Amino acid sequence: MARVELKGIAKSYGSSAALAPTSLAIEDGEFVVLLGPSGCGKSTLLRIVAGLLEPSSGEVWLDGELVNERAPRERDVALVFQNYALYPHKTVAGNLAFPLEVRGLARASIEQRVRETAALLGLESLLARKPGELSGGQMQRVALGRALVREPRLFLFDEPLSNLDAATRAELRREIASLHARHRITTLYVTHDQVEALTLGSRVALMRQGKVEQVGTPLEVFRRPANTFVATFLGSPPMNLIPLSIARGGYTLGGLSHRGAPVDQGALVLGVRPHQLELRPASADTLSARVESLERLGGRSALRLSLSDASLVAEVGDELELTPGATVNVAWPPRELHWFDATSGARVEPAP
Amino acid sequence: MSARGVRLWRRAAMALCAYAFLAPMFYMLSVSLQAEGHGLGGSWLAAARDPHWENYPTALARMGDWRLLLANTLLVSVLCVAGQLLTCSLAGYAFARVEFRGRDLAFALVLATMMVPEQATAIPRFLLFRTLGLVDTFGPLILPAVLGGSPFFVFLFRQYFLALGPELGEAARVDGCGHLRAWWSIFLPLARPMLVTVGLFTFLATWNDLWTPLIYLTSPEKSTLTLALASFNRSYNTAVEHMLAASAIVLAPCLLLYFTLQRLFLRGIVVAASKR
């Protein structure tokens, strides 16, 4: 169990910055997910916390202790890797026992803890096998076990499910969630998969180009994205963004005038999630649109629609037998609209 | 060209190579079995028709105390192998997996020493060992392998460890290892094909080395097998058949070792636990 505090952590290689000064606190027992596209600096941050990389500046605090100068083994953290990183020459039992052997535990207690961990993760029948004889899911289970076996105070995950097939990924995701629910070990989890982030994290930190763009609970970051990057990175299909010019507190879209812009005039970007757009019979506040293409998502369909002055993606039930070229009517205004500054992309709170 | 033609050419090329490598050995064996006094001109047919097996015990007797020579040579070779494997793999690990200031420059310098021929450093090295009072001991034969190893083998280990990827080392360190423990418990066992290869090369090179023992060893009780072979040549009357019989005896352990380790040497291991 541990509280982690990162103060102004930055990393640069020569003149190129991999990580801008970043501060983040992870409370005891919390599950924080670092989410972002590849190359955004999230793995760099994770390795700095583990002690595998030295930050160019900034401080890492673990339980009120400054650990910048501490080697990884003195930090008592466990790390689960994307490619499992099991020791190929050791059996599953040998892999599980290794962190305990290194710490010089007595043989009897090593054996007992290996057995307990194997039972916890359903690995009993695999103990004598070598990693090369396991499937990807089994290998990652062993890696989880190797991290869990010594009850570290901090769990670090580096894209642990990215190499697995969809079914195994979902199964292990549930397993990680239930392990965390049971043991409440403080966790920092790196992924580029928003489903993992939103299902696992008690808080999510979105990163882009070495900077944390927003930190919040999954609901917060999804419902009130701080900027257009967060707005489009979360949600699939991504949020529609429509640049508009506002005049006298209103705007024109799809040939109709609308009220309710958050500013009196200027340039703003309007955001609306595809699933909030509904098809209705034509009326005074529907926009007429043409179906350009459609993508079946299984139960739902993503429609690419063109209005007279913009294009939108709407996610609707596929009970409607629509074909490209059809004309539909979109209800407007939808329940939730997001507004962003046209230049900075930062969120503008909607008018009350 | 037809597949058959390609196969034929390939066979011919391999036969030529095999001939080039086997002919000297065949020649050595045939001379070692011929009657005394033919020199190098005897025919292998004569040797085959009337093999003089007694050349072998005679050669052995003429080498002097062959048990002592064998023990000396084995001692030096085994210590060199052990020293070389430890030093080169440790240095290779450091150059591959430890970050420190000036690492790449240091590695370039180590590699650059490969360009310097051994003969060029022989005199300064001799002066150094004389200052240390190690002339006529096994020190000068063993210490270079233990303290420096061969830059080429350092390079081989470094490449091998780099190819394993960074995650294994990171996992070991997070699991509680320092660099030494990670090297010993994780990287060294995984480098078994490299250990066999480097070990074999080092053993053969040390076993067959004449140059270094010739420079440093003077006392007969410290002599090695190669020195004893060379002394056949120095005697007033060189009995070629005895010299080559002795050569065959000295060569035998090398061949035996090679053929025993050959499968390990070629099999390697499949590093399947990491998915790249």
mmCIF file of C-alpha atoms in Angstrom, chain A residues 202-349:
data_model
loop_
_atom_site.group_PDB
_atom_site.id
_atom_site.type_symbol
_atom_site.label_atom_id
_atom_site.label_comp_id
_atom_site.label_asym_id
_atom_site.label_seq_id
_atom_site.Cartn_x
_atom_site.Cartn_y
_atom_site.Cartn_z
ATOM 1 C CA SER A 202 -10.673 4.950 -10.474
ATOM 2 C CA ARG A 203 -9.071 7.939 -12.175
ATOM 3 C CA VAL A 204 -7.754 8.402 -15.692
ATOM 4 C CA ALA A 205 -4.921 10.702 -16.743
ATOM 5 C CA LEU A 206 -4.972 11.483 -20.446
ATOM 6 C CA MET A 207 -1.602 12.228 -21.981
ATOM 7 C CA ARG A 208 -0.521 13.662 -25.275
ATOM 8 C CA GLN A 209 2.981 14.557 -26.483
ATOM 9 C CA GLY A 210 4.522 14.298 -23.047
ATOM 10 C CA LYS A 211 1.831 16.304 -21.287
ATOM 11 C CA VAL A 212 -1.062 15.345 -19.037
ATOM 12 C CA GLU A 213 -4.132 16.882 -20.638
ATOM 13 C CA GLN A 214 -6.737 15.957 -18.038
ATOM 14 C CA VAL A 215 -7.046 13.904 -14.879
ATOM 15 C CA GLY A 216 -10.396 12.764 -13.574
ATOM 16 C CA THR A 217 -12.737 9.872 -12.924
ATOM 17 C CA PRO A 218 -13.806 7.956 -16.036
ATOM 18 C CA LEU A 219 -17.184 9.698 -15.929
ATOM 19 C CA GLU A 220 -15.639 13.146 -15.569
ATOM 20 C CA VAL A 221 -13.234 12.824 -18.452
ATOM 21 C CA PHE A 222 -15.922 11.330 -20.652
ATOM 22 C CA ARG A 223 -18.675 13.792 -19.739
ATOM 23 C CA ARG A 224 -16.627 16.957 -19.367
ATOM 24 C CA PRO A 225 -13.537 16.611 -21.587
ATOM 25 C CA ALA A 226 -11.088 19.432 -20.891
ATOM 26 C CA ASN A 227 -10.200 19.945 -24.525
ATOM 27 C CA THR A 228 -10.737 18.655 -28.044
ATOM 28 C CA PHE A 229 -7.955 16.035 -27.692
ATOM 29 C CA VAL A 230 -9.641 14.371 -24.717
ATOM 30 C CA ALA A 231 -13.031 14.794 -26.367
ATOM 31 C CA THR A 232 -12.009 12.883 -29.491
ATOM 32 C CA PHE A 233 -9.630 10.373 -27.866
ATOM 33 C CA LEU A 234 -12.368 8.971 -25.627
ATOM 34 C CA GLY A 235 -15.456 7.467 -27.180
ATOM 35 C CA SER A 236 -15.886 5.385 -30.275
ATOM 36 C CA PRO A 237 -16.843 6.545 -32.805
ATOM 37 C CA PRO A 238 -15.175 9.789 -31.644
ATOM 38 C CA MET A 239 -17.027 12.994 -30.815
ATOM 39 C CA ASN A 240 -18.117 15.149 -33.751
ATOM 40 C CA LEU A 241 -16.342 18.496 -33.808
ATOM 41 C CA ILE A 242 -17.894 21.273 -35.850
ATOM 42 C CA PRO A 243 -16.181 24.666 -36.150
ATOM 43 C CA LEU A 244 -18.801 27.420 -35.958
ATOM 44 C CA SER A 245 -18.897 31.167 -35.892
ATOM 45 C CA ILE A 246 -21.142 32.525 -33.193
ATOM 46 C CA ALA A 247 -23.140 35.710 -33.622
ATOM 47 C CA ARG A 248 -25.486 37.203 -31.024
ATOM 48 C CA GLY A 249 -25.320 34.057 -28.888
ATOM 49 C CA GLY A 250 -26.480 31.769 -31.677
ATOM 50 C CA TYR A 251 -25.224 29.850 -34.670
ATOM 51 C CA THR A 252 -26.439 28.363 -37.906
ATOM 52 C CA LEU A 253 -26.196 24.659 -38.591
ATOM 53 C CA GLY A 254 -27.943 22.553 -41.178
ATOM 54 C CA GLY A 255 -29.776 25.581 -42.503
ATOM 55 C CA LEU A 256 -31.440 26.303 -39.137
ATOM 56 C CA SER A 257 -30.634 28.956 -36.562
ATOM 57 C CA HIS A 258 -29.919 27.769 -33.057
ATOM 58 C CA ARG A 259 -29.594 29.597 -29.773
ATOM 59 C CA GLY A 260 -27.657 28.619 -26.681
ATOM 60 C CA ALA A 261 -24.008 29.282 -27.569
ATOM 61 C CA PRO A 262 -21.896 29.982 -24.470
ATOM 62 C CA VAL A 263 -20.505 33.254 -25.821
ATOM 63 C CA ASP A 264 -22.041 36.169 -27.606
ATOM 64 C CA GLN A 265 -19.810 36.015 -30.610
ATOM 65 C CA GLY A 266 -16.543 34.580 -31.887
ATOM 66 C CA ALA A 267 -15.270 31.279 -33.229
ATOM 67 C CA LEU A 268 -15.996 28.099 -31.270
ATOM 68 C CA VAL A 269 -15.907 24.369 -31.889
ATOM 69 C CA LEU A 270 -19.085 22.498 -31.137
ATOM 70 C CA GLY A 271 -18.765 18.889 -29.955
ATOM 71 C CA VAL A 272 -21.478 16.284 -29.911
ATOM 72 C CA ARG A 273 -21.110 12.560 -29.296
ATOM 73 C CA PRO A 274 -22.431 10.283 -32.036
ATOM 74 C CA HIS A 275 -24.655 8.332 -29.649
ATOM 75 C CA GLN A 276 -26.493 11.515 -28.603
ATOM 76 C CA LEU A 277 -27.735 12.164 -32.110
ATOM 77 C CA GLU A 278 -31.169 10.682 -32.682
ATOM 78 C CA LEU A 279 -33.146 10.185 -35.860
ATOM 79 C CA ARG A 280 -36.710 11.565 -35.702
ATOM 80 C CA PRO A 281 -39.593 12.225 -38.003
ATOM 81 C CA ALA A 282 -39.154 15.613 -39.655
ATOM 82 C CA SER A 283 -40.245 18.583 -37.521
ATOM 83 C CA ALA A 284 -39.319 22.208 -36.814
ATOM 84 C CA ASP A 285 -36.173 21.341 -34.820
ATOM 85 C CA THR A 286 -34.766 18.482 -36.863
ATOM 86 C CA LEU A 287 -31.956 18.818 -39.357
ATOM 87 C CA SER A 288 -32.293 17.148 -42.681
ATOM 88 C CA ALA A 289 -29.255 15.049 -43.568
ATOM 89 C CA ARG A 290 -28.110 12.630 -46.254
ATOM 90 C CA VAL A 291 -26.622 9.245 -45.339
ATOM 91 C CA GLU A 292 -23.177 9.093 -46.982
ATOM 92 C CA SER A 293 -22.085 5.719 -45.667
ATOM 93 C CA LEU A 294 -22.772 3.401 -42.798
ATOM 94 C CA GLU A 295 -20.723 1.028 -40.710
ATOM 95 C CA ARG A 296 -22.369 -1.828 -38.818
ATOM 96 C CA LEU A 297 -21.065 -2.106 -35.266
ATOM 97 C CA GLY A 298 -23.224 -5.051 -34.225
ATOM 98 C CA GLY A 299 -26.550 -3.875 -32.806
ATOM 99 C CA ARG A 300 -25.648 -0.295 -33.621
ATOM 100 C CA SER A 301 -24.663 1.484 -36.794
ATOM 101 C CA ALA A 302 -22.390 4.453 -37.325
ATOM 102 C CA LEU A 303 -23.879 6.729 -39.970
ATOM 103 C CA ARG A 304 -21.783 9.288 -41.762
ATOM 104 C CA LEU A 305 -24.233 12.131 -42.456
ATOM 105 C CA SER A 306 -23.832 15.255 -44.525
ATOM 106 C CA LEU A 307 -25.769 18.400 -43.679
ATOM 107 C CA SER A 308 -25.883 21.418 -45.940
ATOM 108 C CA ASP A 309 -22.896 22.946 -44.097
ATOM 109 C CA ALA A 310 -21.235 20.208 -42.033
ATOM 110 C CA SER A 311 -20.793 16.481 -41.736
ATOM 111 C CA LEU A 312 -21.559 14.360 -38.666
ATOM 112 C CA VAL A 313 -21.299 10.797 -37.453
ATOM 113 C CA ALA A 314 -24.378 9.456 -35.668
ATOM 114 C CA GLU A 315 -24.560 6.173 -33.832
ATOM 115 C CA VAL A 316 -28.057 4.741 -33.999
ATOM 116 C CA GLY A 317 -29.795 1.423 -33.537
ATOM 117 C CA ASP A 318 -29.621 -0.665 -36.685
ATOM 118 C CA GLU A 319 -33.288 -1.607 -36.654
ATOM 119 C CA LEU A 320 -33.661 1.089 -39.323
ATOM 120 C CA GLU A 321 -32.844 -0.382 -42.692
ATOM 121 C CA LEU A 322 -30.897 2.569 -44.023
ATOM 122 C CA THR A 323 -28.865 2.652 -47.200
ATOM 123 C CA PRO A 324 -26.381 5.249 -48.401
ATOM 124 C CA GLY A 325 -28.173 8.059 -50.184
ATOM 125 C CA ALA A 326 -31.227 7.997 -47.913
ATOM 126 C CA THR A 327 -32.425 11.208 -46.295
ATOM 127 C CA VAL A 328 -32.913 11.263 -42.537
ATOM 128 C CA ASN A 329 -33.863 13.845 -39.908
ATOM 129 C CA VAL A 330 -31.617 14.455 -36.933
ATOM 130 C CA ALA A 331 -33.073 15.838 -33.719
ATOM 131 C CA TRP A 332 -31.378 19.093 -32.653
ATOM 132 C CA PRO A 333 -30.306 20.250 -30.117
ATOM 133 C CA PRO A 334 -29.242 16.914 -28.629
ATOM 134 C CA ARG A 335 -29.144 16.473 -24.849
ATOM 135 C CA GLU A 336 -25.466 17.252 -24.460
ATOM 136 C CA LEU A 337 -23.366 19.723 -26.348
ATOM 137 C CA HIS A 338 -19.697 20.494 -25.685
ATOM 138 C CA TRP A 339 -18.015 23.757 -26.587
ATOM 139 C CA PHE A 340 -14.323 24.348 -27.171
ATOM 140 C CA ASP A 341 -12.193 27.360 -27.966
ATOM 141 C CA ALA A 342 -11.415 27.406 -31.688
ATOM 142 C CA THR A 343 -7.718 28.220 -31.252
ATOM 143 C CA SER A 344 -6.620 26.555 -28.000
ATOM 144 C CA GLY A 345 -9.108 23.667 -28.081
ATOM 145 C CA ALA A 346 -9.833 24.208 -24.377
ATOM 146 C CA ARG A 347 -13.303 23.534 -23.030
ATOM 147 C CA VAL A 348 -15.735 26.427 -22.799
ATOM 148 C CA GLU A 349 -18.475 25.787 -20.256
#
